[in-house]
Short mmCIF file of C-alpha atoms and ligand atoms in Angstrom, two decimals:
data_model
loop_
_atom_site.label_atom_id
_atom_site.label_comp_id
_atom_site.label_asym_id
_atom_site.label_seq_id
_atom_site.Cartn_x
_atom_site.Cartn_y
_atom_site.Cartn_z
CA UNK A 204 0.00 0.00 0.00
CA UNK A 205 2.66 2.48 1.04
CA UNK A 206 4.68 1.55 -2.00
CA UNK A 207 1.85 2.39 -4.29
CA UNK A 208 1.48 5.91 -2.94
CA UNK A 209 5.20 6.45 -3.03
CA UNK A 210 5.35 5.42 -6.62
CA UNK A 211 3.12 8.26 -7.83
CA UNK A 212 4.92 10.97 -5.92
CA UNK A 213 6.69 13.49 -8.14
CA UNK A 214 10.21 12.39 -8.87
CA UNK A 215 11.54 15.88 -8.27
CA UNK A 216 10.57 18.67 -5.87
CA UNK A 217 8.36 20.34 -8.48
CA UNK A 218 4.88 21.31 -7.31
CA UNK A 219 1.95 19.49 -8.98
CA UNK A 220 0.76 22.80 -10.45
CA UNK A 221 4.04 23.33 -12.23
CA UNK A 222 3.72 19.84 -13.64
CA UNK A 223 0.21 20.57 -14.76
CA UNK A 224 1.36 23.73 -16.48
CA UNK A 225 4.16 21.86 -18.23
CA UNK A 226 1.68 19.24 -19.37
CA UNK A 227 -0.66 21.94 -20.58
CA UNK A 228 2.12 23.56 -22.59
CA UNK A 229 2.77 20.27 -24.32
CA UNK A 230 -0.70 20.30 -25.89
CA UNK A 231 -0.54 21.95 -29.35
CA UNK A 232 -2.17 25.37 -29.74
CA UNK A 233 -4.42 24.11 -32.54
CA UNK A 234 -6.11 21.74 -30.09
CA UNK A 235 -6.92 24.64 -27.82
CA UNK A 236 -8.38 26.58 -30.73
CA UNK A 237 -10.46 23.60 -31.69
CA UNK A 238 -11.73 23.33 -28.13
CA UNK A 239 -12.61 27.03 -28.04
CA UNK A 240 -14.41 26.68 -31.33
CA UNK A 241 -16.45 23.80 -29.95
CA UNK A 242 -17.37 25.77 -26.83
CA UNK A 243 -18.35 28.73 -28.99
CA UNK A 244 -20.53 26.55 -31.23
CA UNK A 245 -22.28 25.03 -28.23
CA UNK A 246 -22.81 28.52 -26.81
CA UNK A 247 -24.16 29.83 -30.12
CA UNK A 248 -26.39 26.79 -30.53
CA UNK A 249 -28.00 27.51 -27.19
CA UNK A 250 -27.95 31.28 -27.46
CA UNK A 251 -29.72 31.26 -30.82
CA UNK A 252 -32.04 28.46 -29.67
CA UNK A 253 -31.09 26.39 -32.70
CA UNK A 254 -33.06 23.15 -32.92
CA UNK A 255 -31.24 21.35 -35.69
CA UNK A 256 -30.35 18.34 -33.56
CA UNK A 257 -33.93 18.04 -32.34
CA UNK A 258 -35.14 18.13 -35.95
CA UNK A 259 -32.44 15.66 -36.95
CA UNK A 260 -33.23 13.14 -34.25
CA UNK A 261 -36.97 13.35 -34.96
CA UNK A 262 -36.19 12.49 -38.60
CA UNK A 263 -37.18 15.98 -39.88
CA UNK A 264 -40.82 15.21 -39.22
CA UNK A 265 -41.38 18.41 -37.29
CA UNK A 266 -43.36 18.86 -34.11
CA UNK A 267 -47.12 18.38 -33.82
CA UNK A 268 -49.31 21.47 -33.66
CA UNK A 269 -51.15 21.84 -30.34
CA UNK A 270 -54.77 22.93 -30.50
CA UNK A 271 -56.49 24.54 -27.53
CA UNK A 272 -60.26 24.89 -27.57
CA UNK A 273 -63.41 24.33 -25.56
CA UNK A 274 -64.51 20.71 -25.85
CA UNK A 275 -68.03 21.76 -26.83
CA UNK A 276 -66.83 24.24 -29.47
CA UNK A 277 -68.85 24.02 -32.70
CA UNK A 278 -66.04 25.89 -34.42
CA UNK A 279 -63.69 23.04 -33.63
CA UNK A 280 -66.08 20.21 -34.49
CA UNK A 281 -67.51 21.76 -37.67
CA UNK A 282 -64.47 23.51 -39.07
CA UNK A 283 -61.09 23.04 -37.44
CA UNK A 284 -61.45 19.26 -37.13
CA UNK A 285 -61.45 19.19 -40.95
CA UNK A 286 -58.23 21.20 -41.27
CA UNK A 287 -55.34 18.91 -42.07
CA UNK A 288 -52.66 21.56 -41.70
CA UNK A 289 -53.74 22.31 -38.13
CA UNK A 290 -53.77 18.61 -37.30
CA UNK A 291 -50.36 18.06 -38.85
CA UNK A 292 -46.87 19.02 -37.81
CA UNK A 293 -44.73 22.02 -38.46
CA UNK A 294 -41.13 21.58 -39.56
CA UNK A 295 -39.06 24.70 -40.12
CA UNK A 296 -36.72 25.16 -43.05
CA UNK A 297 -33.57 23.23 -42.01
CA UNK A 298 -31.21 26.17 -42.53
CA UNK A 299 -33.55 28.44 -40.54
CA UNK A 300 -33.87 26.12 -37.55
CA UNK A 301 -33.89 28.89 -34.94
CA UNK A 302 -36.57 31.44 -34.03
CA UNK A 303 -33.97 34.18 -34.40
CA UNK A 304 -32.70 33.11 -37.81
CA UNK A 305 -36.34 32.86 -38.94
CA UNK A 306 -37.32 36.26 -37.57
CA UNK A 307 -34.26 38.00 -38.99
CA UNK A 308 -34.79 36.27 -42.33
CA UNK A 309 -38.43 37.30 -42.67
CA UNK A 310 -37.53 40.86 -41.77
CA UNK A 311 -34.59 41.36 -44.13
CA UNK A 312 -35.25 38.88 -46.96
CA UNK A 313 -38.49 37.01 -46.59
CA UNK A 314 -38.67 35.54 -50.13
CA UNK A 315 -41.81 37.54 -50.88
CA UNK A 316 -43.84 36.64 -53.96
CA UNK A 317 -44.59 39.42 -56.46
CA UNK A 318 -47.77 41.17 -55.40
CA UNK A 319 -49.08 44.30 -57.09
CA UNK A 320 -51.46 46.63 -55.33
CA UNK A 321 -53.83 49.34 -56.31
CA UNK A 322 -54.29 51.98 -53.66
CA UNK A 323 -57.46 53.43 -52.26
CA UNK A 324 -57.10 56.28 -49.81
CA UNK A 325 -59.63 56.22 -47.04
CA UNK A 326 -60.40 59.21 -44.85
CA UNK A 327 -61.57 58.65 -41.31
CA UNK A 328 -64.06 60.85 -39.45
CA UNK A 329 -61.25 62.74 -37.69
CA UNK A 330 -59.53 63.53 -40.99
CA UNK A 331 -56.91 60.78 -40.79
CA UNK A 332 -55.76 58.92 -43.88
CA UNK A 333 -55.53 55.17 -44.26
CA UNK A 334 -54.00 53.57 -47.34
CA UNK A 335 -56.06 50.54 -48.39
CA UNK A 336 -53.97 48.47 -50.78
CA UNK A 337 -55.98 46.08 -52.93
CA UNK A 338 -54.14 43.21 -54.54
CA UNK A 339 -54.33 43.19 -58.32
CA UNK A 340 -55.02 39.64 -59.38
CA UNK A 341 -52.92 38.61 -62.34
CA UNK A 342 -55.98 37.59 -64.40
CA UNK A 343 -58.03 40.61 -63.42
CA UNK A 344 -55.23 43.03 -64.06
CA UNK A 345 -56.85 44.73 -67.02
CA UNK A 346 -60.18 45.24 -65.35
CA UNK A 347 -58.62 46.30 -62.07
CA UNK A 348 -56.70 49.05 -63.76
CA UNK A 349 -59.88 50.31 -65.30
CA UNK A 350 -61.14 51.37 -61.91
CA UNK A 351 -61.47 48.60 -59.37
CA UNK A 352 -64.08 46.86 -61.50
CA UNK A 353 -62.50 43.52 -60.72
CA UNK A 354 -64.10 43.66 -57.32
CA UNK A 355 -67.51 44.66 -58.51
CA UNK A 356 -67.66 41.95 -61.15
CA UNK A 357 -68.22 39.40 -58.49
CA UNK A 358 -69.81 40.87 -55.42
CA UNK A 359 -69.95 37.53 -53.66
CA UNK A 360 -66.25 36.95 -53.95
CA UNK A 361 -64.75 36.73 -50.43
CA UNK A 362 -62.69 39.68 -49.24
CA UNK A 363 -59.70 39.25 -46.94
CA UNK A 364 -58.66 42.28 -44.90
CA UNK A 365 -55.08 42.20 -43.60
CA UNK A 366 -53.93 44.25 -40.61
CA UNK A 367 -50.10 44.36 -40.56
CA UNK A 368 -47.84 44.47 -37.51
CA UNK A 369 -45.97 47.33 -35.86
CA UNK A 370 -44.39 49.59 -38.50
CA UNK A 371 -45.12 46.96 -41.19
CA UNK A 372 -47.16 47.73 -44.28
CA UNK A 373 -48.37 46.12 -47.48
CA UNK A 374 -44.78 45.80 -48.72
CA UNK A 375 -43.66 43.54 -45.83
CA UNK A 376 -42.65 40.06 -46.92
CA UNK A 377 -45.04 38.17 -44.68
CA UNK A 378 -47.98 40.37 -45.72
CA UNK A 379 -47.16 39.62 -49.35
CA UNK A 380 -47.01 35.88 -48.67
CA UNK A 381 -50.52 36.00 -47.21
CA UNK A 382 -51.90 38.42 -49.81
CA UNK A 383 -50.50 36.35 -52.66
CA UNK A 384 -51.96 33.09 -51.37
CA UNK A 385 -55.40 34.57 -50.77
CA UNK A 386 -55.48 36.28 -54.16
CA UNK A 387 -54.43 33.02 -55.77
CA UNK A 388 -57.49 31.46 -54.12
CA UNK A 389 -59.66 33.97 -55.95
CA UNK A 390 -60.34 36.24 -52.98
CA UNK A 391 -60.12 40.00 -53.10
CA UNK A 392 -57.42 41.09 -50.69
CA UNK A 393 -57.11 44.49 -49.01
CA UNK A 394 -54.20 45.46 -46.79
CA UNK A 395 -55.31 48.08 -44.29
CA UNK A 396 -52.09 49.98 -43.61
CA UNK A 397 -51.84 51.77 -40.30
CA UNK A 398 -51.96 55.55 -40.31
CA UNK A 399 -48.77 57.12 -41.52
CA UNK A 400 -47.46 53.87 -42.98
CA UNK A 401 -47.22 52.71 -46.56
CA UNK A 402 -46.00 56.10 -47.71
CA UNK A 403 -48.93 58.30 -46.70
CA UNK A 404 -48.80 61.35 -44.47
CA UNK A 405 -50.53 61.70 -41.16
CA UNK A 406 -53.37 64.11 -41.80
CA UNK A 407 -54.86 64.48 -38.34
CA UNK A 408 -53.60 64.51 -34.78
CA UNK A 409 -54.40 60.85 -34.28
CA UNK A 410 -51.83 58.08 -34.58
CA UNK A 411 -52.41 54.37 -34.39
CA UNK A 412 -51.63 52.51 -31.19
CA UNK A 413 -52.09 48.88 -30.16
CA UNK A 414 -55.32 49.94 -28.45
CA UNK A 415 -56.76 51.95 -31.37
CA UNK A 416 -59.54 49.90 -32.94
CA UNK A 417 -61.52 52.73 -34.58
CA UNK A 418 -59.54 52.53 -37.81
CA UNK A 419 -60.02 48.82 -38.40
CA UNK A 420 -63.68 49.19 -37.41
CA UNK A 421 -64.31 51.91 -39.97
CA UNK A 422 -62.31 50.14 -42.69
CA UNK A 423 -64.26 46.91 -42.18
CA UNK A 424 -67.58 48.75 -42.09
CA UNK A 425 -66.64 50.72 -45.19
CA UNK A 426 -65.74 47.58 -47.14
CA UNK A 427 -68.90 45.86 -45.92
CA UNK A 428 -70.92 48.85 -47.13
CA UNK A 429 -69.30 48.69 -50.54
CA UNK A 430 -69.60 44.94 -50.93
CA UNK A 431 -72.53 43.91 -48.72
CA UNK A 432 -72.79 40.49 -50.39
CA UNK A 433 -69.14 39.57 -50.06
CA UNK A 434 -68.12 37.35 -47.15
CA UNK A 435 -65.51 39.27 -45.16
CA UNK A 436 -62.53 37.71 -43.42
CA UNK A 437 -59.82 39.47 -41.45
CA UNK A 438 -56.25 38.52 -40.58
CA UNK A 439 -54.18 40.44 -38.06
CA UNK A 440 -50.47 39.90 -37.57
CA UNK A 441 -48.47 40.86 -34.48
CA UNK A 442 -49.73 44.24 -33.23
CA UNK A 443 -52.34 44.03 -35.99
CA UNK A 444 -53.59 40.80 -34.38
CA UNK A 445 -53.85 42.60 -31.06
CA UNK A 446 -55.92 45.37 -32.64
CA UNK A 447 -58.11 42.88 -34.51
CA UNK A 448 -58.86 40.72 -31.45
CA UNK A 449 -59.55 43.82 -29.35
CA UNK A 450 -61.99 45.06 -32.00
CA UNK A 451 -63.72 41.67 -32.22
CA UNK A 452 -64.00 41.53 -28.43
CA UNK A 453 -65.31 45.07 -28.15
CA UNK A 454 -67.99 44.69 -30.81
CA UNK A 455 -69.06 41.09 -30.13
CA UNK A 456 -71.92 40.06 -32.43
CA UNK A 457 -71.89 43.43 -34.12
CA UNK A 458 -69.09 42.77 -36.61
CA UNK A 459 -69.78 42.07 -40.29
CA UNK A 460 -67.08 39.45 -40.69
CA UNK A 461 -67.40 35.69 -41.11
CA UNK A 462 -64.12 34.68 -39.57
CA UNK A 463 -60.77 35.98 -38.43
CA UNK A 464 -57.24 34.90 -37.70
CA UNK A 465 -54.79 36.40 -35.21
CA UNK A 466 -51.17 35.54 -35.96
CA UNK A 467 -48.44 35.97 -33.33
CA UNK A 468 -50.39 38.47 -31.27
CA UNK A 469 -48.58 40.04 -28.30
CA UNK A 470 -51.77 39.32 -26.23
CA UNK A 471 -50.52 41.04 -23.10
CA UNK A 472 -48.26 44.05 -23.60
CA UNK A 473 -47.33 44.21 -19.93
CA UNK A 474 -45.91 40.67 -19.96
CA UNK A 475 -44.22 41.31 -23.32
CA UNK A 476 -42.64 44.48 -21.95
CA UNK A 477 -41.17 42.64 -18.95
CA UNK A 478 -39.98 39.81 -21.22
CA UNK A 479 -38.37 42.33 -23.53
CA UNK A 480 -36.10 43.65 -20.83
CA UNK A 481 -34.99 40.30 -19.48
CA UNK A 482 -32.45 38.73 -21.82
CA UNK A 483 -29.70 40.10 -24.01
CA UNK A 484 -31.27 38.93 -27.28
CA UNK A 485 -34.64 40.43 -26.42
CA UNK A 486 -32.93 43.71 -25.68
CA UNK A 487 -31.49 43.56 -29.21
CA UNK A 488 -34.96 43.10 -30.69
CA UNK A 489 -36.11 45.95 -28.48
CA UNK A 490 -33.44 48.21 -30.00
CA UNK A 491 -34.40 47.24 -33.56
CA UNK A 492 -38.11 47.83 -32.93
CA UNK A 493 -37.35 51.13 -31.22
CA UNK A 494 -35.35 52.37 -34.17
CA UNK A 495 -38.27 51.37 -36.42
CA UNK A 496 -40.60 53.39 -34.23
CA UNK A 497 -38.24 56.36 -34.26
CA UNK A 498 -38.04 56.22 -38.07
CA UNK A 499 -41.83 56.26 -38.13
CA UNK A 500 -41.85 59.21 -35.71
CA UNK A 501 -39.31 61.10 -37.82
CA UNK A 502 -41.48 60.66 -40.91
CA UNK A 503 -44.28 62.46 -39.12
CA UNK A 504 -42.20 64.86 -37.10
CA UNK A 505 -44.29 67.94 -37.84
CA UNK A 506 -47.41 66.45 -36.23
CA UNK A 507 -45.79 64.27 -33.60
CA UNK A 508 -43.47 66.97 -32.27
CA UNK A 509 -46.54 69.07 -31.56
CA UNK A 510 -48.52 66.47 -29.62
CA UNK A 511 -45.85 64.39 -27.89
CA UNK A 512 -42.65 64.83 -25.97
CA UNK A 513 -40.37 65.16 -29.01
CA UNK A 514 -37.11 65.30 -27.08
CA UNK A 515 -38.11 62.12 -25.31
CA UNK A 516 -38.91 60.45 -28.63
CA UNK A 517 -35.44 61.16 -29.91
CA UNK A 518 -33.81 59.91 -26.75
CA UNK A 519 -35.93 56.76 -26.51
CA UNK A 520 -33.74 53.71 -26.16
CA UNK A 521 -36.42 51.07 -25.82
CA UNK A 522 -39.99 50.49 -26.91
CA UNK A 523 -41.02 51.25 -23.36
CA UNK A 524 -39.26 54.64 -23.49
CA UNK A 525 -40.97 55.39 -26.79
CA UNK A 526 -44.35 54.30 -25.50
CA UNK A 527 -43.85 56.41 -22.40
CA UNK A 528 -43.12 59.64 -24.27
CA UNK A 529 -45.37 59.13 -27.29
CA UNK A 530 -47.79 56.18 -27.47
CA UNK A 531 -49.08 56.58 -23.92
CA UNK A 532 -49.74 60.28 -24.56
CA UNK A 533 -51.51 59.52 -27.86
CA UNK A 534 -53.59 56.82 -26.16
CA UNK A 535 -54.51 59.19 -23.32
CA UNK A 536 -53.12 57.01 -20.54
CA UNK A 537 -51.54 58.26 -17.34
CA UNK A 538 -48.69 55.79 -17.23
CA UNK A 539 -47.13 53.48 -19.75
CA UNK A 540 -48.19 50.43 -17.72
CA UNK A 541 -51.78 51.67 -17.74
CA UNK A 542 -51.51 51.82 -21.52
CA UNK A 543 -50.09 48.30 -21.67
CA UNK A 544 -52.89 46.97 -19.47
CA UNK A 545 -55.58 48.70 -21.49
CA UNK A 546 -54.37 47.73 -24.94
CA UNK A 547 -53.83 44.03 -24.16
CA UNK A 548 -56.15 41.96 -26.31
CA UNK A 549 -56.11 39.05 -23.83
CA UNK A 550 -58.76 41.03 -21.93
CA UNK A 551 -61.05 40.91 -24.97
CA UNK A 552 -60.82 37.24 -25.98
CA UNK A 553 -63.99 36.45 -23.99
CA UNK A 554 -66.05 38.90 -26.04
CA UNK A 555 -65.18 37.47 -29.46
CA UNK A 556 -68.38 36.21 -31.10
CA UNK A 557 -67.12 35.24 -34.56
CA UNK A 558 -64.93 32.25 -35.45
CA UNK A 559 -61.36 33.16 -34.58
CA UNK A 560 -58.22 31.12 -35.21
CA UNK A 561 -55.20 32.21 -33.20
CA UNK A 562 -51.73 31.02 -34.13
CA UNK A 563 -48.69 31.54 -31.95
CA UNK A 564 -45.28 29.98 -31.78
CA UNK A 565 -43.92 28.97 -28.38
CA UNK A 566 -40.43 30.18 -29.32
CA UNK A 567 -41.60 33.61 -30.50
CA UNK A 568 -38.71 35.89 -29.48
CA UNK A 569 -40.83 39.07 -29.50
CA UNK A 570 -44.37 38.21 -28.44
CA UNK A 571 -43.55 35.75 -25.69
CA UNK A 572 -45.61 32.61 -25.19
CA UNK A 573 -45.89 33.61 -21.51
CA UNK A 574 -48.59 36.07 -22.59
CA UNK A 575 -50.80 33.54 -24.42
CA UNK A 576 -54.29 33.55 -22.81
CA UNK A 577 -54.76 29.76 -22.71
CA UNK A 578 -57.65 29.75 -20.24
CA UNK A 579 -59.54 32.52 -22.00
CA UNK A 580 -59.23 30.65 -25.31
CA UNK A 581 -60.52 27.45 -23.66
CA UNK A 582 -63.51 29.29 -22.26
CA UNK A 583 -64.66 30.94 -25.51
CA UNK A 584 -66.26 28.47 -27.92
CA UNK A 585 -65.60 30.81 -30.87
CA UNK A 586 -61.86 30.63 -30.45
CA UNK A 587 -59.38 27.93 -31.42
CA UNK A 588 -55.75 28.47 -30.50
CA UNK A 589 -53.03 26.66 -32.45
CA UNK A 590 -49.51 26.71 -31.04
CA UNK A 591 -46.35 25.34 -32.60
CA UNK A 592 -43.11 24.63 -30.84
CA UNK A 593 -41.08 26.55 -33.41
CA UNK A 594 -41.71 29.27 -35.94
CA UNK A 595 -40.34 32.52 -34.52
CA UNK A 596 -42.19 35.81 -34.75
CA UNK A 597 -44.27 35.56 -37.98
CA UNK A 598 -41.92 33.67 -40.34
CA UNK A 599 -42.86 29.97 -39.94
CA UNK A 600 -40.89 29.21 -43.11
CA UNK A 601 -40.96 25.64 -44.33
CA UNK A 602 -39.46 23.62 -47.16
CA UNK A 603 -35.87 23.61 -48.34
CA UNK A 604 -36.18 26.86 -50.26
CA UNK A 605 -38.13 28.72 -47.54
CA UNK A 606 -40.74 29.80 -50.09
CA UNK A 607 -43.75 28.63 -48.11
CA UNK A 608 -45.12 30.04 -44.85
CA UNK A 609 -46.88 27.54 -42.60
CA UNK A 610 -49.44 29.85 -41.03
CA UNK A 611 -50.49 31.18 -44.44
CA UNK A 612 -51.41 27.62 -45.43
CA UNK A 613 -53.19 27.09 -42.10
CA UNK A 614 -55.24 30.30 -42.41
CA UNK A 615 -56.08 29.51 -46.03
CA UNK A 616 -57.39 26.06 -45.13
CA UNK A 617 -59.26 27.40 -42.09
CA UNK A 618 -61.07 30.08 -44.12
CA UNK A 619 -61.89 27.58 -46.89
CA UNK A 620 -63.37 25.14 -44.37
CA UNK A 621 -65.22 27.95 -42.62
CA UNK A 622 -66.74 29.22 -45.86
CA UNK A 623 -68.33 25.86 -46.61
CA UNK A 624 -69.48 25.20 -43.04
CA UNK A 625 -72.89 26.03 -41.57
CA UNK A 626 -71.16 28.46 -39.21
CA UNK A 627 -70.55 30.95 -42.00
CA UNK A 628 -74.27 31.17 -42.73
CA UNK A 629 -75.22 31.92 -39.16
CA UNK A 630 -74.04 35.47 -39.41
CA UNK A 631 -76.87 37.73 -38.46
CA UNK A 632 -77.59 40.75 -40.60
CA UNK A 633 -75.51 43.42 -38.94
CA UNK A 634 -76.86 46.93 -38.98
CA UNK A 635 -73.92 49.13 -39.75
CA UNK A 636 -73.76 52.72 -38.64
CA UNK A 637 -73.62 55.18 -41.50
CA UNK A 638 -70.15 56.37 -42.30
CA UNK A 639 -69.99 59.94 -43.32
CA UNK A 640 -66.27 59.52 -43.43
CA UNK A 641 -65.61 57.18 -46.30
CA UNK A 642 -64.39 59.76 -48.75
CA UNK A 643 -61.71 59.43 -51.30
CA UNK A 644 -58.91 61.65 -50.24
CA UNK A 645 -57.50 64.63 -52.04
CA UNK A 646 -54.12 65.65 -50.68
CA UNK A 647 -50.63 66.22 -51.82
CA UNK A 648 -49.55 62.77 -50.69
CA UNK A 649 -47.05 61.08 -52.91
CA UNK A 650 -48.91 58.34 -54.70
CA UNK A 651 -46.54 58.03 -57.60
CA UNK A 652 -46.00 54.30 -57.26
CA UNK A 653 -49.67 53.58 -56.97
CA UNK A 654 -52.81 53.88 -58.99
CA UNK A 655 -55.46 56.30 -57.84
CA UNK A 656 -58.77 54.70 -57.20
CA UNK A 657 -61.43 57.30 -57.07
CA UNK A 658 -64.56 55.81 -55.80
CA UNK A 659 -67.49 57.62 -54.30
CA UNK A 660 -67.52 55.88 -50.93
CA UNK A 661 -70.31 58.11 -49.72
CA UNK A 662 -72.91 57.02 -52.22
CA UNK A 663 -72.47 53.40 -51.22
CA UNK A 664 -73.08 54.02 -47.60
CA UNK A 665 -75.63 56.77 -47.85
CA UNK A 666 -77.87 54.41 -49.81
CA UNK A 667 -78.17 52.52 -46.55
CA UNK A 668 -79.08 55.59 -44.57
CA UNK A 669 -82.25 54.86 -42.65
C1 NAG B 982 -46.85 43.10 -61.27
O1 NAG B 982 -46.28 44.17 -61.96
C2 NAG B 982 -45.15 43.82 -62.73
C3 NAG B 982 -44.56 45.09 -63.32
O2 NAG B 982 -45.54 46.01 -63.62
C4 NAG B 982 -45.56 42.82 -63.80
O3 NAG B 982 -44.45 42.42 -64.56
C5 NAG B 982 -46.17 41.59 -63.14
O4 NAG B 982 -46.67 40.69 -64.09
C6 NAG B 982 -47.31 41.99 -62.21
N1 NAG B 982 -47.75 40.85 -61.49
C7 NAG B 982 -49.03 40.59 -61.23
C8 NAG B 982 -49.31 39.37 -60.44
O5 NAG B 982 -49.93 41.32 -61.58
C1 NAG B 983 -66.25 25.47 -22.08
O1 NAG B 983 -67.12 26.59 -22.05
C2 NAG B 983 -68.05 26.59 -20.97
C3 NAG B 983 -68.88 27.85 -21.06
O2 NAG B 983 -69.03 28.28 -22.35
C4 NAG B 983 -67.32 26.55 -19.65
O3 NAG B 983 -68.27 26.46 -18.60
C5 NAG B 983 -66.39 25.37 -19.60
O4 NAG B 983 -65.66 25.40 -18.41
C6 NAG B 983 -65.46 25.41 -20.79
N1 NAG B 983 -64.60 24.26 -20.79
C7 NAG B 983 -63.29 24.34 -20.51
C8 NAG B 983 -62.54 23.07 -20.61
O5 NAG B 983 -62.78 25.39 -20.21
C1 NAG B 984 -53.46 60.62 -58.31
O1 NAG B 984 -54.23 61.73 -57.92
C2 NAG B 984 -53.47 62.85 -57.55
C3 NAG B 984 -54.41 63.93 -57.06
O2 NAG B 984 -55.69 63.47 -56.90
C4 NAG B 984 -52.65 63.30 -58.78
O3 NAG B 984 -51.85 64.43 -58.41
C5 NAG B 984 -51.76 62.17 -59.21
O4 NAG B 984 -51.07 62.55 -60.38
C6 NAG B 984 -52.58 60.94 -59.51
N1 NAG B 984 -51.70 59.82 -59.79
C7 NAG B 984 -51.91 58.96 -60.78
C8 NAG B 984 -50.92 57.88 -60.93
O5 NAG B 984 -52.90 59.02 -61.51
#
C-alpha cells in the first residue's frame, strides 16, 4: 500500500501545479483553438435556440401542432377538425432552424412573392388617412386598372382584410405571402395599412396605437358597405392581431365578418414588456423595434413633435421609453403600464363572437408565449388556438427553399373550411352605422408608385341611410 502511494509521488521537488502547467504547454495550440471553437458553437447553438439536432433526431418530421379549444366548441367540431394543416406538424426550413434566424430572415429577406397593389385612400371621421392596398389579381389586371371593377364583377367573392404588424405595411414580406396566397385562391385582398405607414402622411392629430380599434372598425364597415354580399374575413399579424382581437371583443356580435385569424399576437403588452427587458437577445430586438418606431416618428415629425414629448422620442432607447413619451400620450393614458394593461387583447378574448383562429409559436422571441391567454381561449367556444413549438415571430418558413409560410397555409385552409361550413351562414344581418367619413382623399400625398382609385364611398353608404 505504502509503495503504491510512493510510486506516484513526483520524482523531483516540483509542485503538482508546475507539472500541470508543463503538461498543458505540451498540448498543441491548434487543439486549444479547436476546443474554443467547440465551446463557442455550443454557446451559439443555445444562445440562438437552434433546434437542428432536435429536428435531426426526430427524422425531420417536425413537431405536432397543439390545438387549444373548448370541448363543446362548434367551431372546432364543424371547421377546425377538418383542417389537415392544423392537425399536422410544423417543420421549419432546415437552414432556418432557430426562431432568431427565422425572424431576422423574414424581416430582411423574406422571399416575398410578387404582389401588385392598387391603392385606395380612405379618410376617417377625424380627418386621418388610411392607405387601403388592394391586390391586383394577375388575371383581373386589365379590369382592375380600369377602376377597381375587378371587385364589382363578383360581389360575392370573399374579401380578406389584412392588418399588418408594428411599422409593417403592405410591402412587408409576410404580408405579401398571405396576400398572394389569398389572391391566388380567388379572394379580393385588401391590406389596411396603419396611419402614416405605406408612404402616406398623417393628416390628423391621431396616430395608431395597439389599443386603437376605430380605424379597423371603420375600414371593415366601409368595405362591408361597398360589398354587402361579399363574405368578409380578417387577418391580423403581431400588433395588428392585437388590434383585430380587441376590435372583435369590443364589438361582439356586431361585426360584419365571417371569420378571423390572429397571428403571433402580443396578447398582453405588460408581460411582453417585462420579457423584452430580461435577456440580451430580447434587448437587441427591443433596439431594432425602437429604431423602427423612431423612423416612423421622424417621418411624421411635424405632427408628432406638436402632440408628444419630441425630445423624449429622440432619446428613446427602448420600446417602453418610446411608449412612455409618445404612445401613452396619444392613447390618453396616465402611465405606460396603464396603456399596456388597457391595450392588451387578452382582456377581450372572452367577447369574441365570430370564429377566430389564433396562431402563436412557443419560441416567438418578440411576443412571448408567456402572454398567451390559454384559459380565455378554452372558455370561448368561438376561439381555437393553435400553437407550434417553433416558428419565430411571424416567419414559420418551411421547405428547403423557404418559399412557403406555414401559417399562411393554415389560415387559407381554415377560411376555406369555414366558408363551406354552416357556421358561416349563421351570421346575423348586422346593422352598420352610416359612415360619413368614407371619402376618397385629395391631398398632396405622394402616390406616384400607386394607382389612384377614385370611388365615391359616400354614395355606397348613404344608400343605406335609414
Ligand atoms: C406586377 O407588376 C409587374 C410590373 O408592372 C408585372 O411584370 C407583373 O406581371 C405583375 N404581377 C401581377 C401578379 O400582376
Ligand atoms: C367550455 O365553455 C363553458 C362555457 O361556455 C365553460 O363552462 C367550460 O368550463 C369550458 N370548458 C373548458 C374546458 O374550459
Ligand atoms: C393621383 O391623384 C393625384 C391627385 O388626386 C394626382 O396628383 C396624381 O397625379 C394621380 N396619380 C396617378 C398615378 O394618376
